[in-house]
Structure formats: structure tokens, C-alpha cells
mmCIF file of C-alpha atoms and ligand atoms in Angstrom:
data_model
loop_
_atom_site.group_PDB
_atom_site.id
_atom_site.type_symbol
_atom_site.label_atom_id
_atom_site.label_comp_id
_atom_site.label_asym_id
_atom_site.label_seq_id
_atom_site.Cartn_x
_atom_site.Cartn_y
_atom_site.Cartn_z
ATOM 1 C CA UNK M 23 13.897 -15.302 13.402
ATOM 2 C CA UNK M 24 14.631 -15.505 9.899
ATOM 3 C CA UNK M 25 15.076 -18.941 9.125
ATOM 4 C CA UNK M 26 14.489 -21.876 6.094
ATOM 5 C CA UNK M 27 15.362 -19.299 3.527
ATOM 6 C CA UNK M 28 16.204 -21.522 0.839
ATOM 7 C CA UNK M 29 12.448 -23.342 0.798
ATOM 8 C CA UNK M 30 11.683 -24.778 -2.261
ATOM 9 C CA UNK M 31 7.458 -24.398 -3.317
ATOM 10 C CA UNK M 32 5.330 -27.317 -3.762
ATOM 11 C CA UNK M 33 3.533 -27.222 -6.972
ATOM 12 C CA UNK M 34 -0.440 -28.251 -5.868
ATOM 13 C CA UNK M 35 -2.455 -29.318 -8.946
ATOM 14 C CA UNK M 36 -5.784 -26.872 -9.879
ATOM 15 C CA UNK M 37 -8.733 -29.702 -10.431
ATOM 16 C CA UNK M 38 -10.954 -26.998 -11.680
ATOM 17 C CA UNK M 39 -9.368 -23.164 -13.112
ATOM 18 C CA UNK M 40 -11.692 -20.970 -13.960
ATOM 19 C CA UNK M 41 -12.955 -21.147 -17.211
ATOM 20 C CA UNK M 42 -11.368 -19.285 -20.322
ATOM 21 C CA UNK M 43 -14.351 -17.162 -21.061
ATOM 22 C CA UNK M 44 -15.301 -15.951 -17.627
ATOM 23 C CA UNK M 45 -11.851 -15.028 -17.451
ATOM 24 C CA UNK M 46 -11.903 -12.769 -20.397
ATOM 25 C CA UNK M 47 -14.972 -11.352 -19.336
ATOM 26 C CA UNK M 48 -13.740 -10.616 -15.507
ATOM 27 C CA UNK M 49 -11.065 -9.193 -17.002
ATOM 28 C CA UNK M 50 -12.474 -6.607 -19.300
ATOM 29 C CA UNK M 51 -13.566 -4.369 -16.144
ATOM 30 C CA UNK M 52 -12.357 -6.022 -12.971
ATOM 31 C CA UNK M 53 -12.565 -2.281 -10.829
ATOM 32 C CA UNK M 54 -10.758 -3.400 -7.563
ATOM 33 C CA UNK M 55 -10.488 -5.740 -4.942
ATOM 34 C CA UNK M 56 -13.592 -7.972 -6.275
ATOM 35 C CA UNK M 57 -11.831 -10.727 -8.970
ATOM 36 C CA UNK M 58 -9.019 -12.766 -7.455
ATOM 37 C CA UNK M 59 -6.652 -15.097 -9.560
ATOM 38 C CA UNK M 60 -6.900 -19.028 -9.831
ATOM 39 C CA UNK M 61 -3.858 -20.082 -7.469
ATOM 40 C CA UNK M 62 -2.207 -18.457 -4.288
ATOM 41 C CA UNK M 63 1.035 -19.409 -2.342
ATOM 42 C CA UNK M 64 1.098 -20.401 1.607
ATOM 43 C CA UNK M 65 3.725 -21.085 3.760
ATOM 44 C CA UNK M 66 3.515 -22.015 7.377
ATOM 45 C CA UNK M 67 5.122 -20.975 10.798
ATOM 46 C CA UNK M 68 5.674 -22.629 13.690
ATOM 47 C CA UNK M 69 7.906 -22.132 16.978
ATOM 48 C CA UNK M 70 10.783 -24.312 16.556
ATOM 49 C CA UNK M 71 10.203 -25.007 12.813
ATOM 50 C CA UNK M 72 10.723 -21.879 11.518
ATOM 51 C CA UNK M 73 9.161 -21.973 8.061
ATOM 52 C CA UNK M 74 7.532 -24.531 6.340
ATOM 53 C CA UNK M 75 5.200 -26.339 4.207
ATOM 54 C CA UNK M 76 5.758 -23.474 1.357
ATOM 55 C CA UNK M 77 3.003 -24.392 -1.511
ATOM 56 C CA UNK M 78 1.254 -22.381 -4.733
ATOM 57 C CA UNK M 79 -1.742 -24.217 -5.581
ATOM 58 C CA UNK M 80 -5.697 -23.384 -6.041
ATOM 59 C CA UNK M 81 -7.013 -20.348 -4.378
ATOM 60 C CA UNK M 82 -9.507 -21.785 -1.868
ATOM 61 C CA UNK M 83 -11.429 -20.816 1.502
ATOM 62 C CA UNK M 84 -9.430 -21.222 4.525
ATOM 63 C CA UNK M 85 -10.748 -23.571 7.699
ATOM 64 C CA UNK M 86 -10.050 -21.981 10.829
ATOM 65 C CA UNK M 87 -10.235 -22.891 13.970
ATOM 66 C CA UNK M 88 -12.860 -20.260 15.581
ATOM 67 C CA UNK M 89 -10.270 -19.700 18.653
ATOM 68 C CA UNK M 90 -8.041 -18.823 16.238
ATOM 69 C CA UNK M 91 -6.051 -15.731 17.552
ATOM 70 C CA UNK M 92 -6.136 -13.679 14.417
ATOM 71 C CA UNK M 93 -9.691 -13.478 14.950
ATOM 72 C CA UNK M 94 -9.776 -12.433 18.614
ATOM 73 C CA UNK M 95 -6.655 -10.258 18.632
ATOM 74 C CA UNK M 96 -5.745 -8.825 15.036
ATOM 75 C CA UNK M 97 -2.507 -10.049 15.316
ATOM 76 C CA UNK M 98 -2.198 -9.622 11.041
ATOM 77 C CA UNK M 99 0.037 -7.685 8.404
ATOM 78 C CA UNK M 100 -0.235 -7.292 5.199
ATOM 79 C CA UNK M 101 1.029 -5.360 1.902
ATOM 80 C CA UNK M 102 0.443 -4.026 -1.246
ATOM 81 C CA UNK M 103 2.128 -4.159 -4.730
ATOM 82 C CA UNK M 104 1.740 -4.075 -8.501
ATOM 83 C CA UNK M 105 2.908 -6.333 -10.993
ATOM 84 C CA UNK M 106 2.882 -5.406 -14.641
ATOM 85 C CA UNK M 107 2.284 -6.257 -18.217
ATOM 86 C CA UNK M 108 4.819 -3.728 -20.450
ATOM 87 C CA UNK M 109 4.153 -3.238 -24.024
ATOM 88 C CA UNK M 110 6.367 -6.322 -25.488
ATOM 89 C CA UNK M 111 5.072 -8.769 -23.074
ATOM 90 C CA UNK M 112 7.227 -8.595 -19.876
ATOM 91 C CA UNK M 113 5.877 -9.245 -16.396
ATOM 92 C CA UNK M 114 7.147 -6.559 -14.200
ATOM 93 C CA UNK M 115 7.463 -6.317 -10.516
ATOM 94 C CA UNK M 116 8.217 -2.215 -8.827
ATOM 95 C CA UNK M 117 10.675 -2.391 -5.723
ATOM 96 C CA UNK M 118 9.298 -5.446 -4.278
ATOM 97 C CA UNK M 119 12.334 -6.006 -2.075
ATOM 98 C CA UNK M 120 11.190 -2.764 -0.686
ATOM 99 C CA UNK M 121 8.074 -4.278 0.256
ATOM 100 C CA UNK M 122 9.556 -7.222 1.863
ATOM 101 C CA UNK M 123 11.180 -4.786 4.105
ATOM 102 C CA UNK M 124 8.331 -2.979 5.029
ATOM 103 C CA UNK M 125 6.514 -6.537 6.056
ATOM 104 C CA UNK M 126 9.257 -7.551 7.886
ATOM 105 C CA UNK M 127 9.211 -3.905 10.160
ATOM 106 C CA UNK M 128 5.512 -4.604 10.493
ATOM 107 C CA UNK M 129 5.708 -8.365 11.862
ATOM 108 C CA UNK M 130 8.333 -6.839 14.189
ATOM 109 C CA UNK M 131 5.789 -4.265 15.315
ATOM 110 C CA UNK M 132 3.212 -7.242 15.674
ATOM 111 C CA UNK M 133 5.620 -9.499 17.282
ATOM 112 C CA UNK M 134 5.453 -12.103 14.286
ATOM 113 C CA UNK M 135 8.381 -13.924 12.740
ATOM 114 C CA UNK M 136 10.154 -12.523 10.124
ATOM 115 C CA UNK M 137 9.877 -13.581 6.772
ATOM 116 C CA UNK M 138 13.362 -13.700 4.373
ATOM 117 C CA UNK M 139 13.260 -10.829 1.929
ATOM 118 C CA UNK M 140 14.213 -13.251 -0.724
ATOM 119 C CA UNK M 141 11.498 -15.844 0.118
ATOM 120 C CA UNK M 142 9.117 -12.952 -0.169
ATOM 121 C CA UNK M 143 9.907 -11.323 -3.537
ATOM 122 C CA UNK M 144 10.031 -15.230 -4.640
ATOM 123 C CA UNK M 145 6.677 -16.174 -3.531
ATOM 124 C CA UNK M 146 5.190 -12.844 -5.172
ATOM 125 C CA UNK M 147 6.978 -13.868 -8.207
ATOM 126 C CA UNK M 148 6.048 -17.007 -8.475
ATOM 127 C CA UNK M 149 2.644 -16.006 -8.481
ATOM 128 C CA UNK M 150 2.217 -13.706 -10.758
ATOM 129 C CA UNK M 151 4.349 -15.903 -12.943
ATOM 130 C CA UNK M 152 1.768 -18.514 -12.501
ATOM 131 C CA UNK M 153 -1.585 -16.477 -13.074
ATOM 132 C CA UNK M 154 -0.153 -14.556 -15.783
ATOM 133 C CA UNK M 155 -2.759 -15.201 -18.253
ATOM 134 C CA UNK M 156 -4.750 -12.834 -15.190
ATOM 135 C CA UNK M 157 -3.574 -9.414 -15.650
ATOM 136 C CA UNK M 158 -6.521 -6.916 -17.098
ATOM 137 C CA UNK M 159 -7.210 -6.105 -20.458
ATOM 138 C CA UNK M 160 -7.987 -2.706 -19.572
ATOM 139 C CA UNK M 161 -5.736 0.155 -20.074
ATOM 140 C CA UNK M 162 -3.739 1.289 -17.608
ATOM 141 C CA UNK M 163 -4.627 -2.623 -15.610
ATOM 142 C CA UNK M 164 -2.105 -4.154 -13.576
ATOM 143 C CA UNK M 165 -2.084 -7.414 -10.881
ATOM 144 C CA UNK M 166 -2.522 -5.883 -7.735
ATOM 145 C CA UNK M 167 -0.825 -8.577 -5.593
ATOM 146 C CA UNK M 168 -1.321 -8.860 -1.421
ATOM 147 C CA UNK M 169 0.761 -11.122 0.799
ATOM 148 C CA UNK M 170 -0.431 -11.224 4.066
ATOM 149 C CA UNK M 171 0.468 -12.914 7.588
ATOM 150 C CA UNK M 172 -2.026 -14.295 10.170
ATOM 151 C CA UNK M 173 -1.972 -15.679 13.492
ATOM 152 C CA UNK M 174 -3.304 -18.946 12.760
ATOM 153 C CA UNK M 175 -2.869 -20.780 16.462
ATOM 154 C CA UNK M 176 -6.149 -21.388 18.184
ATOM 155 C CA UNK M 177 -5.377 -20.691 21.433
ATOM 156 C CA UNK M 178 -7.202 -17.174 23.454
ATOM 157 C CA UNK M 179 -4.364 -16.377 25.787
ATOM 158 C CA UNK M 180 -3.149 -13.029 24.867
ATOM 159 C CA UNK M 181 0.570 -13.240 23.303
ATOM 160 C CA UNK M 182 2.077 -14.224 20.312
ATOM 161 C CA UNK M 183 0.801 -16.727 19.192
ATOM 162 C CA UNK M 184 3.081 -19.782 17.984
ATOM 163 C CA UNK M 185 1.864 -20.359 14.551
ATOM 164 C CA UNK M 186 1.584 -18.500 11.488
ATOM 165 C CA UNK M 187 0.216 -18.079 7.887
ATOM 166 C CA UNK M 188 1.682 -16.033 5.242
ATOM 167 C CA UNK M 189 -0.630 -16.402 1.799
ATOM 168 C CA UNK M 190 -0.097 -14.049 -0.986
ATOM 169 C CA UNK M 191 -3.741 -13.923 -3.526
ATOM 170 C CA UNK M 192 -3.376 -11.780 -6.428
ATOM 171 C CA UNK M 193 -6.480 -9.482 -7.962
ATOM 172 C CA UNK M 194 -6.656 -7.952 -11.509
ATOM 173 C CA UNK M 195 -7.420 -4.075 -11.220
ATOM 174 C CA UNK M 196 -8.764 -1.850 -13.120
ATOM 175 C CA UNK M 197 -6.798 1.391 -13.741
ATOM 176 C CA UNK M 198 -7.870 3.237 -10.993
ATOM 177 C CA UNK M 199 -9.130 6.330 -12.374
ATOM 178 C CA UNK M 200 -10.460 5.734 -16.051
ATOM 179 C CA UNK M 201 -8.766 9.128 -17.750
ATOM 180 C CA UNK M 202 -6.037 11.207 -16.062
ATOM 181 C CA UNK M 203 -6.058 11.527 -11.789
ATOM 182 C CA UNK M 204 -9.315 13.975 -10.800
ATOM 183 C CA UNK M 205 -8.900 16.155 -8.108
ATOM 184 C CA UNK M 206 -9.600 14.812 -4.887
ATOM 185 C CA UNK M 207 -11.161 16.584 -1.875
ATOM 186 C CA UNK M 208 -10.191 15.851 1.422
ATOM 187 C CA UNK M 209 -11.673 16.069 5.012
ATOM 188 C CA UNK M 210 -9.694 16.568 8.133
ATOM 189 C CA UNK M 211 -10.774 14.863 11.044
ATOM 190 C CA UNK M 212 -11.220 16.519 14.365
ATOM 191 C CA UNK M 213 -12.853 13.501 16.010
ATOM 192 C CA UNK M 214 -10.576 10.530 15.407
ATOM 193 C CA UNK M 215 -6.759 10.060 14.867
ATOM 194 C CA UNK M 216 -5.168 7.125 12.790
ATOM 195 C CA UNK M 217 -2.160 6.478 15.024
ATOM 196 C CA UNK M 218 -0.243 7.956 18.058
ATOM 197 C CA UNK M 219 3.515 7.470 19.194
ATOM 198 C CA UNK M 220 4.510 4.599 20.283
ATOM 199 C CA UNK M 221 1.561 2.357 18.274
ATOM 200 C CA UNK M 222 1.111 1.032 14.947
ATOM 201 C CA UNK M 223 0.852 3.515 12.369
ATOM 202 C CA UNK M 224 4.232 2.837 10.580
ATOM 203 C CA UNK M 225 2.980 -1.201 10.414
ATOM 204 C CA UNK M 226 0.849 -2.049 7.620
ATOM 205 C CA UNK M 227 -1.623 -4.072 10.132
ATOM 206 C CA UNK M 228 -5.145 -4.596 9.565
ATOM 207 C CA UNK M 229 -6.275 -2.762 13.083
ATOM 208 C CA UNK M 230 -5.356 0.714 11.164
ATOM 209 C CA UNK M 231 -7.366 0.541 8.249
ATOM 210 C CA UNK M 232 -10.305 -0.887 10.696
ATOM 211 C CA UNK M 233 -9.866 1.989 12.902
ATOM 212 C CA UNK M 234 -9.812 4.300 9.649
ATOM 213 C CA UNK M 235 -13.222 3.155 8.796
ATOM 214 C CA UNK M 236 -15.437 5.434 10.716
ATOM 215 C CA UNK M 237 -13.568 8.734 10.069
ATOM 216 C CA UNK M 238 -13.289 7.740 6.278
ATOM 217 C CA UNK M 239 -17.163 6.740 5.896
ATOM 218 C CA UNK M 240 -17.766 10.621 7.930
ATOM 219 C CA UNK M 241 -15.652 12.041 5.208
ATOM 220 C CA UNK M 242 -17.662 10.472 2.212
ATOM 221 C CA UNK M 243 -20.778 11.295 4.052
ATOM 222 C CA UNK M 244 -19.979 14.804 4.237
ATOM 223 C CA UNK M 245 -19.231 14.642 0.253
ATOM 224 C CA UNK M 246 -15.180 14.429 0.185
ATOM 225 C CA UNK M 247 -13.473 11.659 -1.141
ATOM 226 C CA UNK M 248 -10.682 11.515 1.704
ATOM 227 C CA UNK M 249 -10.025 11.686 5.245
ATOM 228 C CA UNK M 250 -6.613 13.518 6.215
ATOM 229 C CA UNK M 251 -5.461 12.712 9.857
ATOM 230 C CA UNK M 252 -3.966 14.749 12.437
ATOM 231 C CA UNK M 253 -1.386 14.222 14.734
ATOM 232 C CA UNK M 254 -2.793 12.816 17.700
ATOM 233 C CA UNK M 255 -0.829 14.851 20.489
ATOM 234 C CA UNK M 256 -1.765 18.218 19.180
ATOM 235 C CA UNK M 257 -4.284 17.491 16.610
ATOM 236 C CA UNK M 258 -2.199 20.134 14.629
ATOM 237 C CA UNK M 259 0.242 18.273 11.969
ATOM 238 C CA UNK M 260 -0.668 16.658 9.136
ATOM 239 C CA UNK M 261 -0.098 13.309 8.990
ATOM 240 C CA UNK M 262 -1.665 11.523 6.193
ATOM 241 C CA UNK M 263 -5.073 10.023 4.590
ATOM 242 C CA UNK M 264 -6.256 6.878 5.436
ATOM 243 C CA UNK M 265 -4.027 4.948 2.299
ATOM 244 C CA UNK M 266 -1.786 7.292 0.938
ATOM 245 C CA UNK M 267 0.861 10.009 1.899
ATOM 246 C CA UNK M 268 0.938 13.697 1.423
ATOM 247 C CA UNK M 269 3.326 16.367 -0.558
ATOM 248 C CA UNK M 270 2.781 19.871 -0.634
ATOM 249 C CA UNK M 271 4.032 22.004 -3.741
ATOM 250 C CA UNK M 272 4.796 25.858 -2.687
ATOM 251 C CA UNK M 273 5.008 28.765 -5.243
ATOM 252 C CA UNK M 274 9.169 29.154 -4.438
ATOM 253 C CA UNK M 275 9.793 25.776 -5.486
ATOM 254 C CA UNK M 276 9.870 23.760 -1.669
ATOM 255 C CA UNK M 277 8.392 20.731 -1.344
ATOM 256 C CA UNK M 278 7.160 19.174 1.843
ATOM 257 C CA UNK M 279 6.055 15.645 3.128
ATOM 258 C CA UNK M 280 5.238 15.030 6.811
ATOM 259 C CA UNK M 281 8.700 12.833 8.781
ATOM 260 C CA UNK M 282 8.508 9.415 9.048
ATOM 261 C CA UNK M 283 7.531 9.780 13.051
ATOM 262 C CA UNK M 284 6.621 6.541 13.667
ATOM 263 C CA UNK M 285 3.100 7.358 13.293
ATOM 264 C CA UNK M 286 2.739 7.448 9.276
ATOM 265 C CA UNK M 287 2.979 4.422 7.036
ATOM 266 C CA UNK M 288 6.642 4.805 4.999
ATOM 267 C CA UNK M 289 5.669 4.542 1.989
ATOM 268 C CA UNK M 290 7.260 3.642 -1.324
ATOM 269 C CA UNK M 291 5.595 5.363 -3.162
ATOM 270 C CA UNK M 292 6.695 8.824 -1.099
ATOM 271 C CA UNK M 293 10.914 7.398 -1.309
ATOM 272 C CA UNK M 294 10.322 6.778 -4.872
ATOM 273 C CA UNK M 295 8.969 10.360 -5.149
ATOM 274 C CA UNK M 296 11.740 11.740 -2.575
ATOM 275 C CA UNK M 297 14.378 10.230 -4.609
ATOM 276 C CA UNK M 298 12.932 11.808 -8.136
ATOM 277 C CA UNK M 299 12.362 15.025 -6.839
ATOM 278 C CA UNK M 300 16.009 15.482 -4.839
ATOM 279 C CA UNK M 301 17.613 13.829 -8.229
ATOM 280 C CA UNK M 302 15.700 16.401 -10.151
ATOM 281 C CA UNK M 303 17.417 19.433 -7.727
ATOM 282 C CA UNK M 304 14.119 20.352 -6.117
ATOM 283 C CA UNK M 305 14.396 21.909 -2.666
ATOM 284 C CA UNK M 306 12.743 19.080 -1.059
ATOM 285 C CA UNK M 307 11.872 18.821 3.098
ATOM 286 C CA UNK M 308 10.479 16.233 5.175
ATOM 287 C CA UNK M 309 9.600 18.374 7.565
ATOM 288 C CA UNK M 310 6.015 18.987 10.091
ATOM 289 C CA UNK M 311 3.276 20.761 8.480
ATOM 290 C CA UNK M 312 0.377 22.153 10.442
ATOM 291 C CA UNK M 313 -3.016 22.368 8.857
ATOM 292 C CA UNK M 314 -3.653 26.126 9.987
ATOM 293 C CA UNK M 315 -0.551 26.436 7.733
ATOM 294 C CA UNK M 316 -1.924 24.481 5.305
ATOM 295 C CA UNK M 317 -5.228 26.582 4.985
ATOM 296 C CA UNK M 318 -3.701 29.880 5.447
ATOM 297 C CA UNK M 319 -0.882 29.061 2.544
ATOM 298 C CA UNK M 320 -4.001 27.399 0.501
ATOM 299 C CA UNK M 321 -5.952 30.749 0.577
ATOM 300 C CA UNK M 322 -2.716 33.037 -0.021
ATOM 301 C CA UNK M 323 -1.773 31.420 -2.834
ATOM 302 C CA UNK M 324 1.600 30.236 -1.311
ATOM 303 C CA UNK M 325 0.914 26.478 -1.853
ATOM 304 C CA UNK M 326 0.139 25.632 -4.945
ATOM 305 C CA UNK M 327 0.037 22.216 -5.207
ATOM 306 C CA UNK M 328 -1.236 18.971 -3.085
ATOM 307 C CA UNK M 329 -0.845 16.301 -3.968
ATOM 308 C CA UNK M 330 -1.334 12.190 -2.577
ATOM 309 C CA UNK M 331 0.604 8.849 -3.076
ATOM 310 C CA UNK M 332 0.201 5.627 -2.866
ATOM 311 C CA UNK M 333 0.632 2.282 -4.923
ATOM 312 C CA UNK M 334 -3.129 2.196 -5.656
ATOM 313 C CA UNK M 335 -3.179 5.100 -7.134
ATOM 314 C CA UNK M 336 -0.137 6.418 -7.601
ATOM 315 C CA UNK M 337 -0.200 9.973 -7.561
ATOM 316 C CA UNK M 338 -3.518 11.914 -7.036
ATOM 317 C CA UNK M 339 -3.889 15.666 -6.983
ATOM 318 C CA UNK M 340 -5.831 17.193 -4.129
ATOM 319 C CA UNK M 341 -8.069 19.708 -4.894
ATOM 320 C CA UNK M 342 -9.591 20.870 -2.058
ATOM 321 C CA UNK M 343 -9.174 20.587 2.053
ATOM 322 C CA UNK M 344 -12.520 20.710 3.812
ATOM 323 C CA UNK M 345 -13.112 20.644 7.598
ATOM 324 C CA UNK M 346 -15.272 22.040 10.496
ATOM 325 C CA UNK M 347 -13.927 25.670 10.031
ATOM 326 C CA UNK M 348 -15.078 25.792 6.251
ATOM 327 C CA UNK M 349 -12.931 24.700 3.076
ATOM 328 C CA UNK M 350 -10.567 25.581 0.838
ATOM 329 C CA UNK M 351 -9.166 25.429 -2.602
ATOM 330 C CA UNK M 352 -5.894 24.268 -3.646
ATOM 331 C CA UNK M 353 -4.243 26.319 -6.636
ATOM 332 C CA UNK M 354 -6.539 25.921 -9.106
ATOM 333 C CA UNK M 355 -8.876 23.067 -7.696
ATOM 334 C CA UNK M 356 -7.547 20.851 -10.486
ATOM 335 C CA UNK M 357 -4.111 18.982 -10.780
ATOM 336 C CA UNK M 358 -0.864 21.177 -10.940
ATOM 337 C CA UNK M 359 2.239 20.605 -13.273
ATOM 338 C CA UNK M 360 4.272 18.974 -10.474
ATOM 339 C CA UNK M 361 1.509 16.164 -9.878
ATOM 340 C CA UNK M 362 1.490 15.451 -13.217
ATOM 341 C CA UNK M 363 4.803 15.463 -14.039
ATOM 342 C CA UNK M 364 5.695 13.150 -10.955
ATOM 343 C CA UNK M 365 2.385 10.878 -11.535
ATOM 344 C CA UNK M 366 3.496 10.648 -15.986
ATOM 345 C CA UNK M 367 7.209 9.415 -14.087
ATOM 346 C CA UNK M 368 5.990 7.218 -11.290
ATOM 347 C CA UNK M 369 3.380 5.340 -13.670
ATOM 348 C CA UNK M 370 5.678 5.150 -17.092
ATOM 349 C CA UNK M 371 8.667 3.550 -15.114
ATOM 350 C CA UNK M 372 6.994 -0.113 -14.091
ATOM 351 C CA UNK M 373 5.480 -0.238 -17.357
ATOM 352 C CA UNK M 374 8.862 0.350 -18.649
ATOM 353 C CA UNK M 375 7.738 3.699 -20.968
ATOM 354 C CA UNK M 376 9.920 6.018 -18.499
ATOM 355 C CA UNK M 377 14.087 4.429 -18.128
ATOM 356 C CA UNK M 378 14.174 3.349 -14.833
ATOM 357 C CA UNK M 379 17.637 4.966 -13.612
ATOM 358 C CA UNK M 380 17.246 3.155 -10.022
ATOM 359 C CA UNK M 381 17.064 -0.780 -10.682
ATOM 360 C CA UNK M 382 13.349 -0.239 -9.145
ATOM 361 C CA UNK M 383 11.688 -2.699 -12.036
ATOM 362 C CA UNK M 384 12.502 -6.086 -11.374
ATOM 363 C CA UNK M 385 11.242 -7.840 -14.383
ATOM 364 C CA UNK M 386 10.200 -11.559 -14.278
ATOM 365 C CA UNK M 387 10.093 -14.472 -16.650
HETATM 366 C C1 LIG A 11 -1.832 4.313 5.483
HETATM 367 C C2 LIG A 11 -1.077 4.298 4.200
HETATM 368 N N1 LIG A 11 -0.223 5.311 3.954
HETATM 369 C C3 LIG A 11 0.494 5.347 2.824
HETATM 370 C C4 LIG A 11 0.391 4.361 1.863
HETATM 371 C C5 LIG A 11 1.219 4.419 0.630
HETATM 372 O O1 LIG A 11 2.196 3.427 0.650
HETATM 373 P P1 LIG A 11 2.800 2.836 -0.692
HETATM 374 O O2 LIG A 11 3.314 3.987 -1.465
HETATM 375 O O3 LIG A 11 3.902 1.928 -0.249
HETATM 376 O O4 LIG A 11 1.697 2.125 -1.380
HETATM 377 C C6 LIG A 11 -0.504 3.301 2.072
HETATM 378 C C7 LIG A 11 -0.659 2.241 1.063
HETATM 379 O O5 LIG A 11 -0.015 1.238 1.120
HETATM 380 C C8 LIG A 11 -1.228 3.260 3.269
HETATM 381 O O6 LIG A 11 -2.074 2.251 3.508
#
């Protein structure tokens, strides 16, 4: 279904951006998720149209129908990416072709059209070219961008629906831990799994992270930062945490990270980290992990590293694993060399301090 690659954008005019000032000021310590840019991009779907109607213009509320089926059925995807300011200027996107990818296996999965790759990594572009006076002042800031798709026919019957919305809104964050990556510590759930074969844990569709809510909010309650989900056949391999993958560091030099089974979310940031660590001749497996391994090897000493990934927040050490049986440290309880060295890599190459050896920075105008 991927048709009308070669749309061209209508420009909308912006009666009213935000003022200079508040600007400055929002962007001085925007945290995450809570200051959004002046313009976003749409473009429309329709059976028999393919798509259409492809605009940037202000950022404004949306009027939908209340029948509309993304409301009734979830029938949504969405992703994540970075865009960056390097040092002499230049706007900076990090394998956003990859991302287009990954949207297009999760409309599949949600039985939504498919959006071109190229119209994608345009329409990201374009917006971050046009709100480029919006990236933080902070340190360490970036423009975390989200393009998204919603069912957008009103209609109640349950299938796919036969029109669609694909927006991408763009939000200045903060860097996402103020100095260096703290040790996070994680809680397993016992009660609730994230995804089981044949469903929707490898699409990046709003249903997981709703379904992720409860178990996440039990984790925080119980004073971890994380929750780490289990398989949900055996409740016995380690799958991932609610937003980011999972590598384990062992004291003879292997390094693990749970299969893509169909169950996990692929992440880029875990290839990216794949690729680095087979490039730099580390004994590297994707291969199952079970968390009585994980706690025995945690207490022996054989692991001695944990660490998390994810574009949010790159790479983030894991400190300790709690659950119902009692906790554990990992290594030292701090970050390990490994962590850091991968997080100094993964961070420096977008904001073009590392040389990026794979064509993964695709830098804009
Ligand atoms: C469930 C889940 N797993 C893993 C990741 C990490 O993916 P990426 O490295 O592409 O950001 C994310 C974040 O997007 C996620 O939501």
C-alpha cells in the first residue's frame, strides 16, 4: 500500500508563533514530554486515495469525531527519535530511515497503510528544519521528535478502518539525566507480562505502553525506577523494561541481549549497540536469558554489568534487580566500564563528537 510517494508539503501560514521570550524561557529547562514546537506536519489516508493532503503548518488541537475508531479500538502507532544541534551549528537526524522501517512493521502489525520510508524521513526533516530555532539550550538537549498514525474514520464496526492520520509534533528535551547515567533499579514483574507470541510487542502501538502502566506504577511504588518483563509462556526469560532493551556484561567478556522473538520492541538503539560491540570483536549473543540466571550470576559475581537502551536515554546502567524473592546487586551497584564506554559512543556520534563509521547521522540543512 505504499503509494503517492513523491507528495509535495503544503506550507500553512502560523497567525500567532509563540513568542520569542517564552521560547527562551521554555527552553532553558524543558524536562520531557511537556513543551511542544510551534508547527507540525499531517498527511491524510484514505482507501482509494492513498496519501494525501500532506501539510506543515501551526501545531493545533485536533477535532474528532467522538466515533472515531482510534478512540474505541487503539488502532495507533507511533515512534521515537532525536534530532540534534552539533557544536558548529548542524541539525542532525540518527538512523531515521531505521525508524521509518520500524513504523512501517508496526502499521503492518495494526493493519494500517504503509507509509514510504522516504516520505517519512522527509516529513521529520522538514520539521525540525522548520522549528529549528526550538532545540534546548540545555546541555546535553536535543528535539525529541514523534510521528504518529491514527485511525481517524468515525465509524464503530470493528476493522480497519478506511482513513488515516499520520502527524509528526516535535518536543524540546532536556538531557535526560542532568550529570552522567545513575544506576537504575529494576523490578521484575510476576503479575503482568508486556507481550506474548503472536501479539504486539515488536509494534510500537500505544496499547503496550497502556498495558505497561500498572506494572510500571507497582514498580515505582515499591521504590525501583523500572519494571523488567518476563516472558509470558514461562514467566522465566527476560524480555525487557517497559521502554528500553536489556544487555548483560559477564566477567569472560560475553555479552547477551534477549532475541528479537516477536515479543520485544527491536530497537535501534540495541542494533546500533550490536553493531559497535561485534565491530569492536566482543563475543556478543542474542541469545534467552532467564532471571534465576540472572540473580544467581548477579550474586556470584559472574555478571558484571547491566545495562538498558533506548533513544530516550540512551544507555543506562542497572544497578540493582529487585523482585518478590528479595534483590540483588549488580557488580558494583554503580555503572561498569562497558556502559560507559558504549553510552560516551552512542551519545558522541549524533552530536558528531564520536566519527560516525556507519552513515547513521543524516545531517540536515
Ligand atoms: C518497549 C520499548 N523497548 C525498547 C525501546 C528502545 O528502542 P529504541 O532504541 O529504538 O529507542 C523502546 C523505545 O522506543 C521501547 O518503547
Amino acid at each position: 500500500m505504499a503509494d503517492n510517494p513523491g507528495l509535495t508539503f503544503e506550507r500553512l501560514p502560523h497567525p500567532a508563533p509563540t513568542d520569542a521570550a517564552q521560547r527562551v524561557a521554555a527552553l532553558a529547562n524543558p524536562g520531557f514530554g511537556t513543551v511542544f514546537s510551534d508547527h507540525m506536519v499531517v498527511i491524510d489516508w484514505e482507501e482509494g486515495k492513498g496519501w494525501h493532503n500532506a501539510t506543515i503548518g501551526p501545531r493545533v488541537p485536533l477535532s474528532l469525531d467522538p466515533a472515531t475508531a482510534v478512540l474505541h479500538y487503539a488502532q495507533e502507532i507511533f515512534e521515537g527519535l532525536k534530532a540534534y544541534k552539533q557544536d558548529d551549528g548542524a541539525l542532525a537526524l540518527f538512523r531515521p530511515e531505521a525508524n521509518a522501517r520500524r513504523f512501517n512493521a508496526s502499521a503492518r502489525r495494526l493493519a494500517m497503510p504503509d507509509l514510504p520510508e522516504e516520505l517519512f524521513v522527509e516529513s521529520v526533516r522538514l520539521l525540525v528544519e522548520t522549528d529549528r530555532d526550538w532545540f534546548p539550550t540545555v546541555d546535553g538537549g536535543s528535539l525529541y521528535m514523534r510521528p504518529f498514525m491514527i485511525a481517524s474514520e468515525a465509524f464503530l464496526g470493528v476493522r480497519p478502518a478506511k482513513k488515516y492520520k499520520y502527524l509528526v509534533i516535535a518536543s524540546p528535551a532536556g538531557n535526560y539525566f542532568k550529570s552522567g547515567a545513575p544506576a537504575v533499579s529494576i523490578w521484575v514483574s510476576r503479575d503482568y507480562s508486556r507481550a506474548a507470541p503472536g501479539g504486539t510487542g515488536a509494534a510500537k502501538c500505544g496499547g503496550n505502553y497502556a498495558a505497561s502502566l500498572v506494572p510500571q506504577a507497582e514498580a515505582i511504588e515499591r521504590g525501583h525506577d523500572q519494571v523488567v518483563f518476563l516472558d509470558a509462556e514461562e514467566h522465566k526469560w527476560i524480555e525487557e523494561l517497559g521502554g528500553m532493551n536489556l544487555f548483560f556484561v559477564f566477567d569472560d567478556g560475553r555479552i547477551v541481549t534477549p532475541p528479537l522473538s516477536g515479543t520485544i520492541l527491536p530497537g535501534i538503539t540495541r542494533d546500533s549497540l550490536l553493531t559497535l560491540a561485534r565491530e569492536a570483536g566482543l563475543d556478543v549473543h542474542e541469545e534467552r536469558y532467564s532471571l534465576e540466571q540472572w540473580r544467581a550470576d548477579a550474586a556470584s559475581g559472574k555478571l558484571i554489568e547491566t545495562f538498558a537502551c533506548g533513544t530516550a536515554a540512551v544507555v543506562t546502567p542497572v544497578g540493582k534487580l529487585a523482585g518478590h524473592d528479595g534483590e540483588v546487586l549488580i557488580g558494583s551497584g554503580g555503572p561498569g566500564q562497558l556502559t560507559q564506554k558504549f553510552r560516551d559512543r552512542l551519545v558522541g556520534i549524533p552530536r558528531g563528537t564520536v566519527e560516525d563509521k556507519h552513515g547513521w547521522v543524516m545531517k540536515l540543512g
